[in-house]
Every structure is written in structure tokens, then in C-alpha cells.
Amino acid sequence: MQEIKIELTKNKKAKPADQSKLGFGNYYTDHMFVMNYDEGEGWHDARIVPYANLALDPAAMCLHYGQEVFEGLKAYRTPDGGIALFRPEKNMARMNLSNERLCIPQLDEAFAVEAIKKLVEVDEDWIPTAEGTSLYIRPFIIAVDPHVGVHPAHHLLFIIILSPVGAYYPEGLNPVKIYVESKYVRAVKGGMGFAKTGGNYAASLKAQDEADKAGYTQVLWLDGVERKYIEEVGTMNVFFVIDNEVITPALQGSILGGITRMSCIELLRSWGYKVTERRLSVEEVAVAAKEGRLNEAFGSGTAAVISPIGELKWDDDIMKINNGEIGPISQKLYDGLTAIQWGKAEDKFGWVNRIK
Ligand code: COI
């Protein structure tokens, strides 16, 4: 495994004074990890350096054609003063899936996990300790060849940055209102919907902006062909509880294979719930809501954790879910999952990767 050189900063930044007001993505730590890829040489020059602006050629390909991928995971301060990561090897495996789709060279997954651990260790005094807070880890890869012709890059950077965060949505664990999107589409099978790449998020901005103006927190995407089947919420995967069966859209290439999604399915099944991964039409959800069989709905994601859905708007149909309150399954999942992540419950599944 290659060596990681470390250059410590001489100018440590002031940390946010009030951990209850961190929000999401507002602060960055003192250091970052950087590694270069050059064709013929592979990934090389792994280093941790003071957090700083990047110098990029204005023709750098990532700025023009969006050849980039990213990941999101968190480090948690455990009650014994330790540091825990949640299934980081799954994130790095997913990053390589995204890399494959975007013609980006594969990473050594074990080495990438080591790089994350080393960086978090260097900046460990940035891990917040207030209830519900953590250190968000954002690994990403960008194509940097200075070339405005369209082709897969020969030169790239793998970078990891860290951000102390609280809840992603201002609502916290209060239910969010979601707008079912019937005009725009996010992804189609054969596209890049399953990859974690900026283009998918750029494609969501217009719909997100319109939903926001209508008073909704996020957009629920439908499939791009028939505009009937539920896909995901862009920042999270979704689950619906109908007649006490937990249903989540199957992974068919157009939605992200969430690591929180996968963990929710495993946890729910271990508790004896029936969980089904299948195609689910918005119509089926609307009918269940009308007939009083839609028990609850929630989203899952690294940033969003478990986010109950209190209202769905599908054209003129406004579905109130569980009286706009958090349901028992969402609450149990939030409690069960976060207890494992923060090291407060036994890690029966072997999901926790301790740094110390
Ligand atoms: C995450 O949950 O880690 C994400 O990447 C979602 C988002 C903040 C884009």
C-alpha cells in the first residue's frame, strides 16, 4: 500500500462555536487528502495537506463535461471517546461502480478507506459531539486534463474533504413535505442514475427549485419512461409502508444503491418486518392513501439518515401520511440505526469500522 505523506497546517481554523447550529455543509476542517492519477503512472502521490483552494486550468475537463464522481459517509464520536465509520468499504465499492460508468480509473478500495481513516484521525478534534451531529466525509474524483475536446480523462484528482454537520433537512426528524415530479425526469435505465455523479444532481435543480417555491422540501422522482413508478428523492431513497409491508423501489439502474437503504432493509428484516424491493407506482401509493392503508413513508440516506415523509403532493392529490407525524417504523429505524452508528448499541452486523 502506498505511503500517505502528511503536511500539517500552521494556521488552524476556529471551529464553529455552537454545534447545535452546524446545519449541513457549512464548515470544512483543517486538512484534505489529495492523490493524483496520471495515465501510465496510475494513482500516486497520496498526501494529506492543509485545506486550500485548488488550482485548476480553466480548461480542466471536469468543469466542462462533468466527468466526476463523489461519495458521502460519516465519522461518529462514540461514547467511549472513540471514532467510528459506518460501512466505509461499501462507499468505496460504490465509488468504483460510479468510476466504471464515468470512465474513471478504479481506486484501490482498501487504500481509499485507509486514506479516509488517516484524514479523520488528523482532524479528529473537528468531530462534533452534540446530539445528532457527525463529521461528514466527502471523497470525490475530478477529471483535470486541460482539454475542451470530449474524451475520457488521462489525468484526475482524488480528494477527500471533511465537514462537521447536523441534520441535512432543517426539519430534522420532523416529517418533510415531498412533491411528486411529473414534468421533469432525473434518470433513465442505461443512463447514470445509479452512479453518484454531479450530473444527476444538476439534473434535479430545476424541479427542486419549483418544488421549493411551492413549499415542498424535496422532489420525488418517477421513472423517466412511463412516469409512473417511484424512483428516489435525489438526496435519499424512499420506503412506503402499505398494509404493514415495507416497500422500496428495486434497484434497476436508474436509482442510487444507498448504503443506508441497504442497512434499513437488513435491520427491518432482522426485526421480522416484511420488506419488498419492487416496482411501486405512485398510483398504488395514492390508492393506498385513499383507502387508509398507507401507514407511513420515509426516506433514507447518509446525509438525511431517516427522514419521515408527512405529505406527498402528486398533481392535485395531496396525501397526508400518518397525520403528518413520524410513524413507528421510521422512529424505530432512526433509533436503531443511529444507535449503531454512534456506537451506543451492539454492532451485531459488523457494520462499524473503528478508527479508534
Ligand atoms: C449523502 O447522503 O451522502 C449524499 O450524498 C446526498 C447529498 C447530500 C447529495
Short mmCIF file of C-alpha atoms and ligand atoms in Angstrom, two decimals:
data_model
loop_
_atom_site.label_atom_id
_atom_site.label_comp_id
_atom_site.label_asym_id
_atom_site.label_seq_id
_atom_site.Cartn_x
_atom_site.Cartn_y
_atom_site.Cartn_z
CA MET A 1 0.00 0.00 0.00
CA GLN A 2 1.36 3.42 -0.89
CA GLU A 3 2.52 5.80 1.81
CA ILE A 4 0.42 8.84 2.75
CA LYS A 5 2.60 11.93 3.30
CA ILE A 6 1.25 14.37 5.89
CA GLU A 7 1.81 18.13 5.96
CA LEU A 8 0.07 19.72 8.93
CA THR A 9 -1.37 23.22 8.78
CA LYS A 10 0.29 26.07 10.65
CA ASN A 11 -2.98 28.02 10.74
CA LYS A 12 -5.73 26.02 12.43
CA LYS A 13 -9.18 27.48 11.79
CA ALA A 14 -11.60 28.46 14.53
CA LYS A 15 -14.25 25.78 14.99
CA PRO A 16 -17.96 26.62 14.88
CA ALA A 17 -18.92 27.85 18.33
CA ASP A 18 -22.43 26.39 18.51
CA GLN A 19 -22.69 22.73 17.48
CA SER A 20 -26.47 22.90 17.55
CA LYS A 21 -26.34 25.29 14.55
CA LEU A 22 -23.95 23.44 12.25
CA GLY A 23 -26.52 22.76 9.52
CA PHE A 24 -25.13 20.76 6.62
CA GLY A 25 -22.03 21.53 4.56
CA ASN A 26 -21.26 24.94 6.03
CA TYR A 27 -17.83 24.29 7.60
CA TYR A 28 -14.71 22.42 6.47
CA THR A 29 -11.82 21.11 8.55
CA ASP A 30 -8.11 21.99 8.55
CA HIS A 31 -6.86 19.31 6.15
CA MET A 32 -7.74 17.43 2.99
CA PHE A 33 -6.49 14.28 1.28
CA VAL A 34 -5.26 14.53 -2.31
CA MET A 35 -3.96 11.90 -4.74
CA ASN A 36 -3.15 12.23 -8.46
CA TYR A 37 -3.83 9.92 -11.34
CA ASP A 38 -1.73 10.18 -14.46
CA GLU A 39 -2.04 7.74 -17.31
CA GLY A 40 0.95 5.40 -17.34
CA GLU A 41 1.66 6.09 -13.68
CA GLY A 42 -1.67 5.18 -12.02
CA TRP A 43 -2.78 6.69 -8.71
CA HIS A 44 0.19 8.25 -6.93
CA ASP A 45 1.38 10.94 -4.52
CA ALA A 46 -1.12 10.31 -1.74
CA ARG A 47 -0.94 13.19 0.72
CA ILE A 48 -2.77 14.99 3.49
CA VAL A 49 -2.26 18.73 3.18
CA PRO A 50 -3.74 21.92 4.67
CA TYR A 51 -7.29 22.56 3.34
CA ALA A 52 -6.94 25.06 0.49
CA ASN A 53 -8.37 26.19 -2.84
CA LEU A 54 -7.49 24.03 -5.82
CA ALA A 55 -5.51 25.44 -8.74
CA LEU A 56 -7.18 24.13 -11.90
CA ASP A 57 -6.62 25.02 -15.53
CA PRO A 58 -9.79 26.79 -16.76
CA ALA A 59 -9.96 24.11 -19.46
CA ALA A 60 -9.99 21.29 -16.84
CA MET A 61 -12.42 18.72 -18.21
CA CYS A 62 -14.50 18.33 -15.04
CA LEU A 63 -15.55 21.98 -15.40
CA HIS A 64 -16.93 21.43 -18.89
CA TYR A 65 -18.21 17.88 -19.22
CA GLY A 66 -18.88 16.84 -15.64
CA GLN A 67 -16.53 13.85 -15.52
CA GLU A 68 -16.59 13.49 -11.75
CA VAL A 69 -17.89 11.15 -9.06
CA PHE A 70 -18.37 11.56 -5.33
CA GLU A 71 -19.32 9.73 -2.15
CA GLY A 72 -20.76 10.63 1.23
CA LEU A 73 -20.21 8.92 4.57
CA LYS A 74 -19.81 9.97 8.18
CA ALA A 75 -17.46 9.61 11.17
CA TYR A 76 -19.11 9.47 14.60
CA ARG A 77 -17.70 10.21 18.06
CA THR A 78 -18.61 7.23 20.24
CA PRO A 79 -19.49 7.48 23.97
CA ASP A 80 -16.08 5.95 24.92
CA GLY A 81 -14.26 8.76 23.06
CA GLY A 82 -13.55 6.54 20.06
CA ILE A 83 -14.24 7.25 16.39
CA ALA A 84 -16.46 5.05 14.22
CA LEU A 85 -17.13 4.89 10.49
CA PHE A 86 -20.24 3.21 9.11
CA ARG A 87 -19.62 0.63 6.33
CA PRO A 88 -16.94 2.74 4.56
CA GLU A 89 -15.92 -0.21 2.38
CA LYS A 90 -19.42 -0.11 0.81
CA ASN A 91 -18.94 3.54 -0.13
CA MET A 92 -15.63 2.81 -1.78
CA ALA A 93 -17.09 -0.17 -3.66
CA ARG A 94 -19.91 2.12 -4.88
CA MET A 95 -17.37 4.76 -5.89
CA ASN A 96 -15.71 2.19 -8.13
CA LEU A 97 -19.12 1.38 -9.69
CA SER A 98 -19.56 5.09 -10.41
CA ASN A 99 -15.97 5.23 -11.71
CA GLU A 100 -16.69 2.42 -14.12
CA ARG A 101 -19.72 4.26 -15.53
CA LEU A 102 -17.84 7.56 -15.86
CA CYS A 103 -14.64 6.08 -17.43
CA ILE A 104 -12.64 6.95 -14.33
CA PRO A 105 -9.83 4.55 -13.33
CA GLN A 106 -10.59 2.20 -10.45
CA LEU A 107 -9.35 3.01 -6.96
CA ASP A 108 -7.79 0.56 -4.52
CA GLU A 109 -10.82 0.40 -2.21
CA ALA A 110 -8.90 -0.74 0.87
CA PHE A 111 -6.38 2.06 0.38
CA ALA A 112 -9.17 4.64 -0.05
CA VAL A 113 -10.70 3.51 3.27
CA GLU A 114 -7.25 3.88 4.89
CA ALA A 115 -6.96 7.39 3.43
CA ILE A 116 -10.34 8.33 4.94
CA LYS A 117 -9.32 6.93 8.33
CA LYS A 118 -5.99 8.76 8.32
CA LEU A 119 -7.59 12.10 7.37
CA VAL A 120 -10.31 11.76 10.03
CA GLU A 121 -7.64 10.93 12.59
CA VAL A 122 -5.63 14.05 11.66
CA ASP A 123 -8.75 16.24 12.02
CA GLU A 124 -10.40 14.28 14.82
CA ASP A 125 -10.86 17.36 17.00
CA TRP A 126 -13.41 18.52 14.38
CA ILE A 127 -15.78 15.62 15.05
CA PRO A 128 -18.74 17.28 16.77
CA THR A 129 -20.21 15.70 19.87
CA ALA A 130 -23.65 17.34 20.20
CA GLU A 131 -26.69 15.06 19.79
CA GLY A 132 -27.31 14.17 16.12
CA THR A 133 -24.04 15.65 14.82
CA SER A 134 -21.21 13.91 12.97
CA LEU A 135 -18.29 14.56 10.63
CA TYR A 136 -19.46 14.25 7.01
CA ILE A 137 -16.81 12.78 4.71
CA ARG A 138 -16.88 13.75 1.05
CA PRO A 139 -14.49 11.80 -1.21
CA PHE A 140 -14.59 12.87 -4.86
CA ILE A 141 -12.72 12.46 -8.13
CA ILE A 142 -12.42 15.08 -10.85
CA ALA A 143 -11.01 14.99 -14.38
CA VAL A 144 -8.35 17.69 -14.73
CA ASP A 145 -6.88 17.36 -18.25
CA PRO A 146 -6.81 20.87 -19.74
CA HIS A 147 -8.74 19.91 -22.87
CA VAL A 148 -12.08 21.05 -24.25
CA GLY A 149 -12.40 18.03 -26.55
CA VAL A 150 -14.74 15.34 -25.22
CA HIS A 151 -12.92 12.14 -24.21
CA PRO A 152 -12.23 10.19 -21.00
CA ALA A 153 -9.60 11.98 -18.92
CA HIS A 154 -5.97 10.90 -18.61
CA HIS A 155 -5.33 13.00 -15.51
CA LEU A 156 -7.52 13.08 -12.40
CA LEU A 157 -7.51 14.04 -8.75
CA PHE A 158 -8.98 12.04 -5.86
CA ILE A 159 -9.73 14.37 -2.97
CA ILE A 160 -11.35 13.89 0.44
CA ILE A 161 -12.75 16.77 2.48
CA LEU A 162 -14.50 16.75 5.87
CA SER A 163 -17.36 18.83 7.24
CA PRO A 164 -18.86 18.84 10.75
CA VAL A 165 -22.64 18.57 10.24
CA GLY A 166 -26.02 18.41 11.92
CA ALA A 167 -29.29 17.43 10.23
CA TYR A 168 -29.47 17.71 6.42
CA TYR A 169 -33.05 18.99 6.39
CA PRO A 170 -33.98 21.91 8.65
CA GLU A 171 -36.97 19.77 9.68
CA GLY A 172 -34.56 17.33 11.44
CA LEU A 173 -36.63 14.29 12.40
CA ASN A 174 -39.90 16.11 11.75
CA PRO A 175 -41.69 14.86 8.63
CA VAL A 176 -40.85 16.54 5.31
CA LYS A 177 -43.27 17.51 2.55
CA ILE A 178 -42.43 15.94 -0.81
CA TYR A 179 -43.50 16.96 -4.32
CA VAL A 180 -44.03 14.12 -6.84
CA GLU A 181 -42.38 15.32 -10.04
CA SER A 182 -44.38 14.67 -13.20
CA LYS A 183 -42.77 17.16 -15.60
CA TYR A 184 -39.00 16.64 -15.36
CA VAL A 185 -37.05 13.36 -15.20
CA ARG A 186 -33.81 12.65 -13.38
CA ALA A 187 -32.52 9.46 -14.98
CA VAL A 188 -33.38 6.51 -17.21
CA LYS A 189 -32.14 2.94 -17.35
CA GLY A 190 -28.88 2.91 -19.29
CA GLY A 191 -28.11 6.43 -18.07
CA MET A 192 -26.11 7.29 -14.95
CA GLY A 193 -28.85 7.29 -12.31
CA PHE A 194 -27.15 4.57 -10.24
CA ALA A 195 -23.84 6.46 -10.19
CA LYS A 196 -23.01 9.14 -7.68
CA THR A 197 -22.03 11.87 -10.09
CA GLY A 198 -22.72 15.59 -10.20
CA GLY A 199 -24.78 15.45 -13.41
CA ASN A 200 -27.61 13.60 -11.65
CA TYR A 201 -27.80 16.38 -9.08
CA ALA A 202 -27.55 19.15 -11.69
CA ALA A 203 -30.50 17.49 -13.46
CA SER A 204 -32.54 17.79 -10.27
CA LEU A 205 -32.06 21.51 -9.58
CA LYS A 206 -34.86 22.93 -11.74
CA ALA A 207 -37.51 20.61 -10.32
CA GLN A 208 -36.12 21.15 -6.82
CA ASP A 209 -36.39 24.91 -7.25
CA GLU A 210 -40.02 24.69 -8.41
CA ALA A 211 -40.91 22.33 -5.53
CA ASP A 212 -39.25 24.71 -3.09
CA LYS A 213 -41.32 27.64 -4.40
CA ALA A 214 -44.46 25.52 -3.92
CA GLY A 215 -43.48 24.93 -0.26
CA TYR A 216 -42.07 21.39 -0.60
CA THR A 217 -38.72 20.21 0.80
CA GLN A 218 -37.75 17.79 -1.96
CA VAL A 219 -38.84 16.16 -5.20
CA LEU A 220 -39.85 12.52 -5.56
CA TRP A 221 -38.72 11.28 -8.98
CA LEU A 222 -40.78 8.97 -11.15
CA ASP A 223 -39.29 6.65 -13.78
CA GLY A 224 -38.20 8.51 -16.89
CA VAL A 225 -40.07 6.33 -19.41
CA GLU A 226 -43.60 5.70 -18.16
CA ARG A 227 -43.59 8.44 -15.48
CA LYS A 228 -45.48 6.04 -13.23
CA TYR A 229 -43.05 4.23 -10.98
CA ILE A 230 -41.44 5.72 -7.90
CA GLU A 231 -37.65 6.08 -8.06
CA GLU A 232 -35.93 8.16 -5.35
CA VAL A 233 -35.79 11.59 -3.77
CA GLY A 234 -32.38 12.70 -5.14
CA THR A 235 -30.87 13.06 -1.68
CA MET A 236 -32.41 9.84 -0.34
CA ASN A 237 -34.00 6.50 -1.19
CA VAL A 238 -37.66 6.06 -0.23
CA PHE A 239 -39.75 3.48 1.61
CA PHE A 240 -43.54 3.18 1.86
CA VAL A 241 -45.37 1.10 4.44
CA ILE A 242 -48.61 -0.22 2.93
CA ASP A 243 -50.71 -2.70 4.90
CA ASN A 244 -47.72 -3.06 7.23
CA GLU A 245 -45.45 -4.27 4.41
CA VAL A 246 -42.37 -2.13 3.83
CA ILE A 247 -41.90 -1.49 0.10
CA THR A 248 -38.96 0.24 -1.57
CA PRO A 249 -38.24 0.65 -5.30
CA ALA A 250 -35.99 -2.11 -6.64
CA LEU A 251 -32.54 -1.12 -7.92
CA GLN A 252 -32.86 -1.28 -11.69
CA GLY A 253 -30.05 1.00 -12.81
CA SER A 254 -31.71 4.40 -12.56
CA ILE A 255 -31.55 4.99 -8.78
CA LEU A 256 -28.74 5.08 -6.28
CA GLY A 257 -28.00 1.89 -4.32
CA GLY A 258 -27.99 3.63 -0.94
CA ILE A 259 -25.88 2.18 1.85
CA THR A 260 -28.41 3.47 4.38
CA ARG A 261 -31.16 1.90 2.20
CA MET A 262 -29.35 -1.46 2.28
CA SER A 263 -28.85 -1.17 6.06
CA CYS A 264 -32.54 -0.30 6.62
CA ILE A 265 -33.63 -3.37 4.68
CA GLU A 266 -31.27 -5.61 6.68
CA LEU A 267 -32.31 -4.08 10.02
CA LEU A 268 -36.05 -4.27 9.28
CA ARG A 269 -35.79 -7.90 8.17
CA SER A 270 -33.80 -8.74 11.32
CA TRP A 271 -36.73 -7.32 13.32
CA GLY A 272 -39.19 -9.53 11.44
CA TYR A 273 -40.72 -6.95 9.09
CA LYS A 274 -41.69 -7.96 5.59
CA VAL A 275 -39.60 -5.82 3.21
CA THR A 276 -40.14 -5.96 -0.53
CA GLU A 277 -37.99 -4.43 -3.26
CA ARG A 278 -40.14 -4.00 -6.35
CA ARG A 279 -41.67 -1.54 -8.79
CA LEU A 280 -44.15 0.67 -6.97
CA SER A 281 -46.38 3.06 -8.87
CA VAL A 282 -47.37 6.42 -7.42
CA GLU A 283 -50.94 5.44 -8.25
CA GLU A 284 -50.68 2.41 -5.94
CA VAL A 285 -49.48 4.71 -3.16
CA ALA A 286 -52.31 7.18 -3.84
CA VAL A 287 -54.94 4.42 -3.76
CA ALA A 288 -53.48 3.03 -0.51
CA ALA A 289 -53.57 6.55 0.96
CA LYS A 290 -57.24 6.98 -0.02
CA GLU A 291 -58.16 3.63 1.46
CA GLY A 292 -56.28 4.32 4.69
CA ARG A 293 -53.71 1.57 4.02
CA LEU A 294 -50.66 3.84 3.63
CA ASN A 295 -49.27 3.55 7.15
CA GLU A 296 -46.12 5.64 6.76
CA ALA A 297 -43.38 6.75 4.38
CA PHE A 298 -39.77 7.76 4.92
CA GLY A 299 -36.52 8.47 3.13
CA SER A 300 -33.07 7.11 3.93
CA GLY A 301 -29.60 8.43 3.17
CA THR A 302 -26.23 9.18 4.72
CA ALA A 303 -26.96 12.89 4.90
CA ALA A 304 -30.71 12.54 5.54
CA VAL A 305 -30.36 9.49 7.90
CA ILE A 306 -34.08 8.57 8.27
CA SER A 307 -36.41 11.32 7.20
CA PRO A 308 -40.15 10.74 7.71
CA ILE A 309 -42.45 11.93 4.92
CA GLY A 310 -45.56 13.68 6.23
CA GLU A 311 -47.11 14.80 2.95
CA LEU A 312 -46.91 13.87 -0.72
CA LYS A 313 -48.26 16.11 -3.48
CA TRP A 314 -48.97 14.34 -6.79
CA ASP A 315 -50.57 16.85 -9.17
CA ASP A 316 -53.81 17.79 -7.37
CA ASP A 317 -53.73 14.86 -4.99
CA ILE A 318 -52.37 15.84 -1.56
CA MET A 319 -51.69 12.76 0.56
CA LYS A 320 -51.29 13.35 4.28
CA ILE A 321 -49.32 10.47 5.75
CA ASN A 322 -49.74 9.35 9.36
CA ASN A 323 -51.33 12.74 10.17
CA GLY A 324 -48.05 14.44 9.23
CA GLU A 325 -46.31 12.75 12.17
CA ILE A 326 -43.36 10.39 12.38
CA GLY A 327 -44.54 6.76 12.21
CA PRO A 328 -43.45 3.91 14.50
CA ILE A 329 -41.29 2.14 11.89
CA SER A 330 -39.47 5.35 10.93
CA GLN A 331 -38.84 6.12 14.60
CA LYS A 332 -37.63 2.57 15.36
CA LEU A 333 -35.31 2.62 12.34
CA TYR A 334 -33.90 6.04 13.23
CA ASP A 335 -33.26 4.94 16.81
CA GLY A 336 -31.86 1.53 15.82
CA LEU A 337 -29.62 2.78 13.03
CA THR A 338 -28.22 5.83 14.83
CA ALA A 339 -27.53 3.78 17.98
CA ILE A 340 -25.28 1.51 15.91
CA GLN A 341 -23.66 4.43 14.06
CA TRP A 342 -22.84 6.40 17.22
CA GLY A 343 -21.56 3.25 18.98
CA LYS A 344 -24.41 3.21 21.52
CA ALA A 345 -25.73 -0.25 20.57
CA GLU A 346 -24.08 -3.58 19.90
CA ASP A 347 -22.83 -3.87 16.30
CA LYS A 348 -24.39 -7.27 15.56
CA PHE A 349 -23.97 -6.89 11.80
CA GLY A 350 -20.28 -5.90 11.82
CA TRP A 351 -21.08 -2.56 10.13
CA VAL A 352 -18.91 -0.34 12.29
CA ASN A 353 -15.30 0.28 11.30
CA ARG A 354 -13.50 1.88 14.26
CA ILE A 355 -10.64 4.31 13.78
CA LYS A 356 -10.00 4.14 17.50
C1 COI B 1 -25.41 11.68 1.02
O1 COI B 1 -26.43 11.31 1.61
O2 COI B 1 -24.27 11.46 1.45
C2 COI B 1 -25.48 12.41 -0.24
O3 COI B 1 -24.55 12.36 -0.97
C3 COI B 1 -26.69 13.17 -0.53
C4 COI B 1 -26.43 14.58 -0.83
C5 COI B 1 -26.00 15.49 0.22
C6 COI B 1 -26.21 14.94 -2.21
#
